[in-house]
mmCIF file of C-alpha atoms in Angstrom:
data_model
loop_
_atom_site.group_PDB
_atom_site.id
_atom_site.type_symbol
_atom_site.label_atom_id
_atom_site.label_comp_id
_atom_site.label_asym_id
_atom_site.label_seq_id
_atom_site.Cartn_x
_atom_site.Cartn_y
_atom_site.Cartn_z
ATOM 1 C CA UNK A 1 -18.190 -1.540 -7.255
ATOM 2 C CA UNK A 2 -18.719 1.146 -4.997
ATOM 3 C CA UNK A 3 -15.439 3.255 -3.644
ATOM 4 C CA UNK A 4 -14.794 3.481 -0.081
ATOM 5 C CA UNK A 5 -15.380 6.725 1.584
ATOM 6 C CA UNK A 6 -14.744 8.352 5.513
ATOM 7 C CA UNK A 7 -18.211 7.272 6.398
ATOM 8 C CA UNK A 8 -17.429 3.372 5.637
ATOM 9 C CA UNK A 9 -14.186 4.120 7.781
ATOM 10 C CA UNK A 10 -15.783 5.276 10.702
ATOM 11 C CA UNK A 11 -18.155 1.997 9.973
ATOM 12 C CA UNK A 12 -15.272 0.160 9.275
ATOM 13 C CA UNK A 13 -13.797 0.902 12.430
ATOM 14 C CA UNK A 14 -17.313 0.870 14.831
ATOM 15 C CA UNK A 15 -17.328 -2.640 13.606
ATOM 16 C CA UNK A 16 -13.759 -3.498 14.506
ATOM 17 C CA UNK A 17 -14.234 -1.849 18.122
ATOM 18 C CA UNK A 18 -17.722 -4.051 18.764
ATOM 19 C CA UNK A 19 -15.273 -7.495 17.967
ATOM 20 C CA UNK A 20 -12.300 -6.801 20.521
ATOM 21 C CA UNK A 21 -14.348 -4.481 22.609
ATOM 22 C CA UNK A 22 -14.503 -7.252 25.553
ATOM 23 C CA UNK A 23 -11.398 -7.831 25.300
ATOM 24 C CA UNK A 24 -8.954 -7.209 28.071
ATOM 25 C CA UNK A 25 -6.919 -4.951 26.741
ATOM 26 C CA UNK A 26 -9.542 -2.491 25.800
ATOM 27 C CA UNK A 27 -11.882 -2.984 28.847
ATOM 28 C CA UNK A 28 -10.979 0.226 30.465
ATOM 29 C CA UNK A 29 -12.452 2.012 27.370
ATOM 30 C CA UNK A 30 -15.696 0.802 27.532
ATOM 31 C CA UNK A 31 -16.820 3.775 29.635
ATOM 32 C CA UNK A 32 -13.636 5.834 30.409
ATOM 33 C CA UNK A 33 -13.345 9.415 31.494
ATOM 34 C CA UNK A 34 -10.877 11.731 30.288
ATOM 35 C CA UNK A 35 -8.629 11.517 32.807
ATOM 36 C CA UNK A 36 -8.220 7.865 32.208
ATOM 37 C CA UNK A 37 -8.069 7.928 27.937
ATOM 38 C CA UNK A 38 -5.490 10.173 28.932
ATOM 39 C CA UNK A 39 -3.471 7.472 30.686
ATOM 40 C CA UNK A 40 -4.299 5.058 28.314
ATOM 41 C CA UNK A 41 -2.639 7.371 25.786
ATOM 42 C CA UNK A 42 0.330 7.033 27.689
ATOM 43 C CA UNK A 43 0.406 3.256 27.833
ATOM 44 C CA UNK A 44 -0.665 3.588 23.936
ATOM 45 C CA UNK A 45 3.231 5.491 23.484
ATOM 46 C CA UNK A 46 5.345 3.490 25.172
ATOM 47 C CA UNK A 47 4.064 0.528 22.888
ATOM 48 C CA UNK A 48 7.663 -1.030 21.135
ATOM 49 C CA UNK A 49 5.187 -1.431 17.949
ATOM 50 C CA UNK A 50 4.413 1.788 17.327
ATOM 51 C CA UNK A 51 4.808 2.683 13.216
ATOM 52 C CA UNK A 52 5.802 5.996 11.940
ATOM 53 C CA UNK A 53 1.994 7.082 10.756
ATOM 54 C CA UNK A 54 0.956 5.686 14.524
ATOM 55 C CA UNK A 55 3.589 8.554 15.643
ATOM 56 C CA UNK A 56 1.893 11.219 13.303
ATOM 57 C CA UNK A 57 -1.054 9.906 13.945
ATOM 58 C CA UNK A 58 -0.467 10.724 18.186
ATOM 59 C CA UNK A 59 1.798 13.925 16.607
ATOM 60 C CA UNK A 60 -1.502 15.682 14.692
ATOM 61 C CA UNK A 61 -3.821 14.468 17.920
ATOM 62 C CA UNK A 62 -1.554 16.304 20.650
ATOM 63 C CA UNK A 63 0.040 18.826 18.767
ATOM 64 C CA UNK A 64 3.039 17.807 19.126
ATOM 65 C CA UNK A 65 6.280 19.711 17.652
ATOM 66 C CA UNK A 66 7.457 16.414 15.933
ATOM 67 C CA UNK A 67 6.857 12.736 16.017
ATOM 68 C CA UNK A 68 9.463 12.016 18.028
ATOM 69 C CA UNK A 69 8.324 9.954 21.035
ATOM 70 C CA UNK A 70 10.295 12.252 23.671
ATOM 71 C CA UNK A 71 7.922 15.270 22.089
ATOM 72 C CA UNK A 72 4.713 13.316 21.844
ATOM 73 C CA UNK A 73 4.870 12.120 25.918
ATOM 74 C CA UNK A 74 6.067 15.985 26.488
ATOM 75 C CA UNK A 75 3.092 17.245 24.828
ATOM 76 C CA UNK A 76 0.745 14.536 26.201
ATOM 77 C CA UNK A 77 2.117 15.520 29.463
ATOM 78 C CA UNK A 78 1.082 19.209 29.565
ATOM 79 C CA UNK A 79 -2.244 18.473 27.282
ATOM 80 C CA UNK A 80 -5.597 19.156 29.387
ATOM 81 C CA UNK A 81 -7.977 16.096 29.768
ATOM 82 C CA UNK A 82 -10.699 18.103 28.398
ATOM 83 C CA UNK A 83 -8.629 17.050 24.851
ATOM 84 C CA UNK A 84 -10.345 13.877 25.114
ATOM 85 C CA UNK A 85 -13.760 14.358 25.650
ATOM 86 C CA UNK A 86 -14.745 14.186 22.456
ATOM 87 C CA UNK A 87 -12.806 10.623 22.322
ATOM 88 C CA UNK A 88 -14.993 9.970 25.191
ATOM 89 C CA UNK A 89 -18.354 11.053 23.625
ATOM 90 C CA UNK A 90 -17.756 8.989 20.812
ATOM 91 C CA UNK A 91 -17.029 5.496 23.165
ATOM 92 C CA UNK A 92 -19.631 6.445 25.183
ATOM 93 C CA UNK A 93 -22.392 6.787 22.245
ATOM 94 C CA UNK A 94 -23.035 10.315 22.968
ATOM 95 C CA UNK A 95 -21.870 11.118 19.308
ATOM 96 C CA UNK A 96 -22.785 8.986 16.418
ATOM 97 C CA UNK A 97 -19.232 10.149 14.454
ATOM 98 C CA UNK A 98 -16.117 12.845 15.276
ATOM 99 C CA UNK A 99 -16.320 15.776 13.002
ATOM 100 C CA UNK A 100 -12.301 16.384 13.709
ATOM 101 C CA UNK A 101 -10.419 13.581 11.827
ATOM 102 C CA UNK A 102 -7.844 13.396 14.460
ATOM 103 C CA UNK A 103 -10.150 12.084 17.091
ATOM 104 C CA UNK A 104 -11.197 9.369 14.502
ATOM 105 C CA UNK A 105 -7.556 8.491 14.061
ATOM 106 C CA UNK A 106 -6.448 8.558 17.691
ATOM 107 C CA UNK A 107 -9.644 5.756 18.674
ATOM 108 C CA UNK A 108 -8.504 3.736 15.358
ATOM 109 C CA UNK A 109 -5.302 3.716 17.544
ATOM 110 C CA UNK A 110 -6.221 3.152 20.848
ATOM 111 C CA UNK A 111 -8.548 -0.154 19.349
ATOM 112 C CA UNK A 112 -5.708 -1.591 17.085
ATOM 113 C CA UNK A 113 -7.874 -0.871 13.813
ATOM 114 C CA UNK A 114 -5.063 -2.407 11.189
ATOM 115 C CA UNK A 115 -6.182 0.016 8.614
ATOM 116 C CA UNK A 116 -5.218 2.888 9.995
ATOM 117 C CA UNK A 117 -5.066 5.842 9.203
ATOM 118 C CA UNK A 118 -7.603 7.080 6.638
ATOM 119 C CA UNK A 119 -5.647 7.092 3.414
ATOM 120 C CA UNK A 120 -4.139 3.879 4.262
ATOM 121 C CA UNK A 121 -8.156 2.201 4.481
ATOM 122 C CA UNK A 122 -8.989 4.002 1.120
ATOM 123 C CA UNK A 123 -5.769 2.306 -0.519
ATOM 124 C CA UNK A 124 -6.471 -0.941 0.347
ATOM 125 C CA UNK A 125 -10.080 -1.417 0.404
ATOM 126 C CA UNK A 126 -11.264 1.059 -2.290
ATOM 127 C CA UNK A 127 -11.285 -2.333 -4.298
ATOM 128 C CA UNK A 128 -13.808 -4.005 -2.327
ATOM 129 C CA UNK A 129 -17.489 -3.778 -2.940
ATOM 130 C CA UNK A 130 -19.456 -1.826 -0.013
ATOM 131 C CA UNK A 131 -21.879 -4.734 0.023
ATOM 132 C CA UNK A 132 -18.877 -6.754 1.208
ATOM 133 C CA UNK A 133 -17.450 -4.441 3.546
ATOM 134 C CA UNK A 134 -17.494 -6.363 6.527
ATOM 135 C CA UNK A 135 -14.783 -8.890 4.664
ATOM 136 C CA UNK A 136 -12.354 -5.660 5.096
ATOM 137 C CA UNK A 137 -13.176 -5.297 8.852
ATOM 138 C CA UNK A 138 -13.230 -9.285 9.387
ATOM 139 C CA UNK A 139 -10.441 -10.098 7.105
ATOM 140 C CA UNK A 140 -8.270 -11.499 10.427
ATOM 141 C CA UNK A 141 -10.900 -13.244 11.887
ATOM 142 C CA UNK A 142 -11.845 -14.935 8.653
ATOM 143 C CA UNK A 143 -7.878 -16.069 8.073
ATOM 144 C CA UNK A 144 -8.286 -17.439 12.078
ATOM 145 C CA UNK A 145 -11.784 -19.402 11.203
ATOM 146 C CA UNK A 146 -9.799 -21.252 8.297
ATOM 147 C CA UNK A 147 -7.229 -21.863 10.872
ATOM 148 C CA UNK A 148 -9.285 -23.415 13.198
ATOM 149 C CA UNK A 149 -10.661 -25.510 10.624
ATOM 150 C CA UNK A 150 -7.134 -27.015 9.292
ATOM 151 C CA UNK A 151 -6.123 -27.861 12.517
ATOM 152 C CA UNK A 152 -9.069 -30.264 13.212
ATOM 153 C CA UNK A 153 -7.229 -32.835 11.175
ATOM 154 C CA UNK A 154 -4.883 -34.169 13.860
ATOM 155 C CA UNK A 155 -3.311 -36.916 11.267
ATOM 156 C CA UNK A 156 -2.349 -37.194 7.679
ATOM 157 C CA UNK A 157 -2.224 -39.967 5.182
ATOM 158 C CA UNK A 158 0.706 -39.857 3.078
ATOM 159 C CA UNK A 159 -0.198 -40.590 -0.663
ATOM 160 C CA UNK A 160 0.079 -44.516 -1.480
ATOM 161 C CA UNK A 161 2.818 -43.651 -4.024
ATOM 162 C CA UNK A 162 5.257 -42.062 -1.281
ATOM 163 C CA UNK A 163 4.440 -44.620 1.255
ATOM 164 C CA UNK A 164 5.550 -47.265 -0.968
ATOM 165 C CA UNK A 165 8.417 -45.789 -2.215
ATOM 166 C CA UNK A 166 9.660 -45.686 1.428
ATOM 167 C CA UNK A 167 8.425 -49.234 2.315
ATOM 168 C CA UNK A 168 10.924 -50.074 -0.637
ATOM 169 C CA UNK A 169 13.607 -47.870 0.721
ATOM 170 C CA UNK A 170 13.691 -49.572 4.070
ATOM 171 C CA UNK A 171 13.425 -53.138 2.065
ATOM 172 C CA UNK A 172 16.516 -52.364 -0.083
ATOM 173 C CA UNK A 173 18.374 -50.859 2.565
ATOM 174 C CA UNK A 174 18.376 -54.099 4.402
ATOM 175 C CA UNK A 175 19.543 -56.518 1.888
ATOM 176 C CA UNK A 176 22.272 -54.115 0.193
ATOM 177 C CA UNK A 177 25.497 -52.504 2.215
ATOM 178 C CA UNK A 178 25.308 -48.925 3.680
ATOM 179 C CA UNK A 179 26.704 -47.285 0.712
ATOM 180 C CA UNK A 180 23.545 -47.897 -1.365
ATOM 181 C CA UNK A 181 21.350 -47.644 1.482
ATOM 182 C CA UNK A 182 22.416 -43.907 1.565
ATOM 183 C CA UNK A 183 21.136 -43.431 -2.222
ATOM 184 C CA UNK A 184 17.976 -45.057 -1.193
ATOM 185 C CA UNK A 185 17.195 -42.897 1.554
ATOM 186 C CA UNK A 186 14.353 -40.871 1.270
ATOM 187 C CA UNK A 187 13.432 -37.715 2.911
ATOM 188 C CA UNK A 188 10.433 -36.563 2.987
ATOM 189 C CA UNK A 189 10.843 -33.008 3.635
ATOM 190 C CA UNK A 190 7.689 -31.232 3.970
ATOM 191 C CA UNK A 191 4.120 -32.317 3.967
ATOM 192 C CA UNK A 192 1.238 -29.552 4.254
ATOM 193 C CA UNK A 193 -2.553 -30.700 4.470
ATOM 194 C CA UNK A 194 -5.112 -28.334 3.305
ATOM 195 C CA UNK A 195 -8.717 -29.033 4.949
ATOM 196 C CA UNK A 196 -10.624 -26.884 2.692
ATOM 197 C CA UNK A 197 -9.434 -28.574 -1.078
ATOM 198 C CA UNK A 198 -8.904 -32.321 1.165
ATOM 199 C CA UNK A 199 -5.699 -32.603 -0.211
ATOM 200 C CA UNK A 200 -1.939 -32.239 0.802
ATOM 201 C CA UNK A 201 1.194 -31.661 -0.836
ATOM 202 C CA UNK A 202 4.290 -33.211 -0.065
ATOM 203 C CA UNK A 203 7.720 -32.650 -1.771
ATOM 204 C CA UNK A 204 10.221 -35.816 -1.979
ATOM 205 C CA UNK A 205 14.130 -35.279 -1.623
ATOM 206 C CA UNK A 206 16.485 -38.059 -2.328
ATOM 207 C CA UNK A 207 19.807 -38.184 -0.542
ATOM 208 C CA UNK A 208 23.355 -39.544 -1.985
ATOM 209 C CA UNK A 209 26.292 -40.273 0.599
ATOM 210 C CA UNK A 210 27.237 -36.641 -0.648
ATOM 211 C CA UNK A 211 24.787 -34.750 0.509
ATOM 212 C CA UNK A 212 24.403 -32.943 4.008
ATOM 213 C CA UNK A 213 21.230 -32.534 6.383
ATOM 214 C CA UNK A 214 20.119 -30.438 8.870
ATOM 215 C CA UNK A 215 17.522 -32.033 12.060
ATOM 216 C CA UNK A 216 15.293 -29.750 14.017
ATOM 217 C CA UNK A 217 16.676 -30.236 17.733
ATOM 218 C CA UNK A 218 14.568 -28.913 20.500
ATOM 219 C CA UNK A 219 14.534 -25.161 19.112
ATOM 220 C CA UNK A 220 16.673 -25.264 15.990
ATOM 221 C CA UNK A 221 18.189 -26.827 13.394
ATOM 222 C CA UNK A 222 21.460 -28.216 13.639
ATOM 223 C CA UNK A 223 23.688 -29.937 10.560
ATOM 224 C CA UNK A 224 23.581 -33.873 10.829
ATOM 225 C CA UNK A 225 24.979 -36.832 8.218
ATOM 226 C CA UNK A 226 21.647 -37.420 6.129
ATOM 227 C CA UNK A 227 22.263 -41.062 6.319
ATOM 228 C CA UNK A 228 22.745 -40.980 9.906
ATOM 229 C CA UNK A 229 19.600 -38.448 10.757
ATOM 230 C CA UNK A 230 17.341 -41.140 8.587
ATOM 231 C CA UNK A 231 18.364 -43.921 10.268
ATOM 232 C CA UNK A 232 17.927 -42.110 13.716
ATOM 233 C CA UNK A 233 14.360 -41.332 12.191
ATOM 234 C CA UNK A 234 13.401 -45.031 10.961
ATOM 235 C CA UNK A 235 13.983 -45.838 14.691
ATOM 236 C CA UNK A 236 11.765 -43.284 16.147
ATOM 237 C CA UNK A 237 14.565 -41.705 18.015
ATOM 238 C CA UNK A 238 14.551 -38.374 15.631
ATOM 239 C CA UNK A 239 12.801 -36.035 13.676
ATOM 240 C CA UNK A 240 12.536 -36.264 9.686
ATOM 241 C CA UNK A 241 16.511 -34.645 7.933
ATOM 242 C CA UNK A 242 16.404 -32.112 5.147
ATOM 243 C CA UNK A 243 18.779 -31.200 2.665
ATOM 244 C CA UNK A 244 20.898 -28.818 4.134
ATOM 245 C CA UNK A 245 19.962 -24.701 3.629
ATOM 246 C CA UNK A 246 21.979 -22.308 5.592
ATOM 247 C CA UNK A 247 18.882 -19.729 5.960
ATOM 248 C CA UNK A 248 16.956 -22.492 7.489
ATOM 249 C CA UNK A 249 20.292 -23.364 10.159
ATOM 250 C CA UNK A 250 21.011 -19.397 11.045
ATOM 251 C CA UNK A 251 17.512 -17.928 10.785
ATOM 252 C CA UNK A 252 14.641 -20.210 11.598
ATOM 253 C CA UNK A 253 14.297 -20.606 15.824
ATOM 254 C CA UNK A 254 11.740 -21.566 17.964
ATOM 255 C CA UNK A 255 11.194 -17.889 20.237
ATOM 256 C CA UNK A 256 9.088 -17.012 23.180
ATOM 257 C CA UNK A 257 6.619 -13.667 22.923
ATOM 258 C CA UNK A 258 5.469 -11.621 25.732
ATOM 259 C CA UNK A 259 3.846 -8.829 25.685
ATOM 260 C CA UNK A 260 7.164 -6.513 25.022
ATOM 261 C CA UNK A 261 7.416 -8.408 22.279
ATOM 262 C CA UNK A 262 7.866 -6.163 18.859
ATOM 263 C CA UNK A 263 5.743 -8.298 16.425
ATOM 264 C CA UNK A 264 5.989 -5.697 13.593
ATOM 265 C CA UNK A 265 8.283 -3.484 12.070
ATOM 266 C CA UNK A 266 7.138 -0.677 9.562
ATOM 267 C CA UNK A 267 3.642 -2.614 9.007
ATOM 268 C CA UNK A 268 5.794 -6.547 8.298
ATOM 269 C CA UNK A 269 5.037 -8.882 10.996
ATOM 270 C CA UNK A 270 8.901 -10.041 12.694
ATOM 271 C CA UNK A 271 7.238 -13.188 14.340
ATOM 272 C CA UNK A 272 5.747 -16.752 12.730
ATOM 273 C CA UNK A 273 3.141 -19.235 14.416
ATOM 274 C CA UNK A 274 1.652 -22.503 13.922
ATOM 275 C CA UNK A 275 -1.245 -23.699 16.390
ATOM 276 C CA UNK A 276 -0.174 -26.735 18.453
ATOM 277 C CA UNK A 277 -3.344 -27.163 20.514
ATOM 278 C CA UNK A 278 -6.429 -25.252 21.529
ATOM 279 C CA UNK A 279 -5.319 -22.191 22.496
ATOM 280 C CA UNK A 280 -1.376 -23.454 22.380
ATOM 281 C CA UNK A 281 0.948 -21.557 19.921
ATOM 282 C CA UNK A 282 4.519 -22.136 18.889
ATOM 283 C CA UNK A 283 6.581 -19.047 17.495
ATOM 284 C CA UNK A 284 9.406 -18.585 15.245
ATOM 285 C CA UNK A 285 11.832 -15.940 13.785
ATOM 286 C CA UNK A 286 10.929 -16.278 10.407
ATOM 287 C CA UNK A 287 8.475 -18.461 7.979
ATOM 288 C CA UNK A 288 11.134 -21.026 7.848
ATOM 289 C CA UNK A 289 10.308 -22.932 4.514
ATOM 290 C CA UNK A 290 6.724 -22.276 5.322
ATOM 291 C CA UNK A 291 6.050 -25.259 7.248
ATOM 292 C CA UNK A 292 6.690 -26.792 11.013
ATOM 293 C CA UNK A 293 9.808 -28.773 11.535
ATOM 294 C CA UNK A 294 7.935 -31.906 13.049
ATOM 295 C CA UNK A 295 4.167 -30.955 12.607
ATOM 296 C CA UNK A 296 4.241 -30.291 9.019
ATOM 297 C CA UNK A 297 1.058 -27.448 9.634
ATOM 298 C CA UNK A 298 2.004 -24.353 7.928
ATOM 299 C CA UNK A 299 3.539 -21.577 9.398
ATOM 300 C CA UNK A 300 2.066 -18.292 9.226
ATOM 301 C CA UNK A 301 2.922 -14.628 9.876
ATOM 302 C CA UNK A 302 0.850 -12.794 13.065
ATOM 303 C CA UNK A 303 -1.774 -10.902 12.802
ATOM 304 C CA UNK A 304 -3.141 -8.017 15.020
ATOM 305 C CA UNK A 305 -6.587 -9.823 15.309
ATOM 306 C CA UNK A 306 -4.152 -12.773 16.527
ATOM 307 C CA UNK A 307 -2.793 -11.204 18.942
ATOM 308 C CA UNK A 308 -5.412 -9.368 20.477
ATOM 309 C CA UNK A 309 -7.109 -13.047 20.963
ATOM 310 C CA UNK A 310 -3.946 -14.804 22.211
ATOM 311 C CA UNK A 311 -1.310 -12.351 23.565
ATOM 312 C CA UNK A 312 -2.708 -9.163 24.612
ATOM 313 C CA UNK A 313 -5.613 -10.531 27.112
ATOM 314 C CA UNK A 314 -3.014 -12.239 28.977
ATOM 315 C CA UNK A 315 -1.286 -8.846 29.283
ATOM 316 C CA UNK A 316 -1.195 -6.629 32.808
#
């Protein structure tokens, strides 16, 4: 095990820049002049995502009397252009590496580098063997390959065991009156498929005539009569009840994102997505109980590598 040093940051972070490079968002960096990184820098500020070491980061970099947005645009204002040609050197390949740390930190900003700055790389990847130092710098776009993979299965078998235990719901239900129906009922209230082991997971809830449901509707949930939302199911004219969970009814939506979108607050991602289609995302307000309402795919938190593929190219 080898520890991580500034070297395999600056590597770390070359490597990161070659993968988004073409990307839309960071075309005007490919050969910029100072008088442009210096607007960029700009557009780089009034960013809604901006964490406090991004602030001390842009603070250290421009000399600014605090990290207080109002004095980091004041102090970008007045800086000279000439500030950023050794930024410039280093995109253009004129210099192999910055000897001033701040110009390493201010390009780890301007490309989105998630383990930024310095002491925050060494934290989290001092564990990981140099020889395997691309995993730290590819990490995202591993967690997206997998992605891509699990959502090539476009249909799931339920286990024989729950299917017949359903079958024999529906049977009983239709010989016996609706009070016993209603005990019968089963609800099957999350299924999750997992491509890479081949197989899925599905927990089974049984509803009395006492209990209470919520349906997803649209963009929500809203409360229902369990017996009532299963029937409306059976028939196709409804999706799949759930025991009732008041942190599912208040705090899981369906949301648009734009590109003012905050999708992080001090380093936590604040918005959920599950793939629907090539290139098609749905997004939520929170994980939910970790899967999709009506797809049953798992819901997962965004990523910066995520949304430099879907969200920021489509940016102006």
């Amino acid at each position: 095990m080898t520890l991580l040093t500034s070297t395999n940051y600056i590597d770390s972070i070359k490597a990161h820049i070659d993968s988004v490079k073409l990307l839309s968002k960071y075309t005007s960096l490919l050969s910029p002049s100072p008088a442009l990184l210096k607007d960029y820098c700009f557009s780089v500020c009034k960013r809604s995502d901006l964490t406090i070491g991004d602030r001390d980061i842009l603070k250290t970099f421009l000399k600014s009397k605090s990290s207080d947005l109002e004095d980091i645009l004041s102090a970008l204002q007045k800086l000279d252009i000439d500030k950023f040609k050794p930024v410039q050197n280093f995109l253009n390949g004129k210099t192999i590496a910055p000897k001033n740390q701040t110009i390493v930190e201010i390009i780890a900003l301007f490309y989105d580098f998630e383990l930024r700055p310095l002491g925050k790389y060494l934290g989290n990847a001092n564990k990981v063997n140099r020889e395997d130092l691309h995993e730290v710098v590819d990490r995202e776009e591993e967690k997206e390959i997998v992605e891509e993979k699990e959502d090539r299965l476009e249909t799931v078998n339920v286990p024989t065991g729950i299917s017949s235990v359903v079958e024999e719901s529906k049977v009983s239900g239709s010989k016996q009156n609706n009070s016993l129906k209603k005990k019968l009922i089963v609800g099957i209230s999350s299924l999750v498929a997992l491509i890479g082991g081949g197989y899925g997971v599905t927990k089974v809830a049984y509803f009395s005539d006492s209990d209470q449901c919520i349906v997803w509707e649209e963009d929500k949930y809203i409360p229902c009569d369990c017996a009532e939302g299963m029937t409306a199911y059976e028939q196709d004219k409804g999706n799949m009840p759930v025991r009732y969970n008041e942190s599912l009814l208040k705090g899981f939506k369906r949301i648009n994102v734009d590109c003012n979108t905050t999708f992080f607050k001090d380093n936590k991602p604040k918005v959920w997505f599950v793939k629907t289609g090539a290139d098609q995302h749905e997004y939520f307000s929170s994980p939910g109980d970790g899967t999709h309402p009506t797809l049953n795919k798992t819901v997962k938190p965004v990523s910066q590598y995520h949304l430099n593929k879907y969200i920021y190219p489509n940016c102006p």
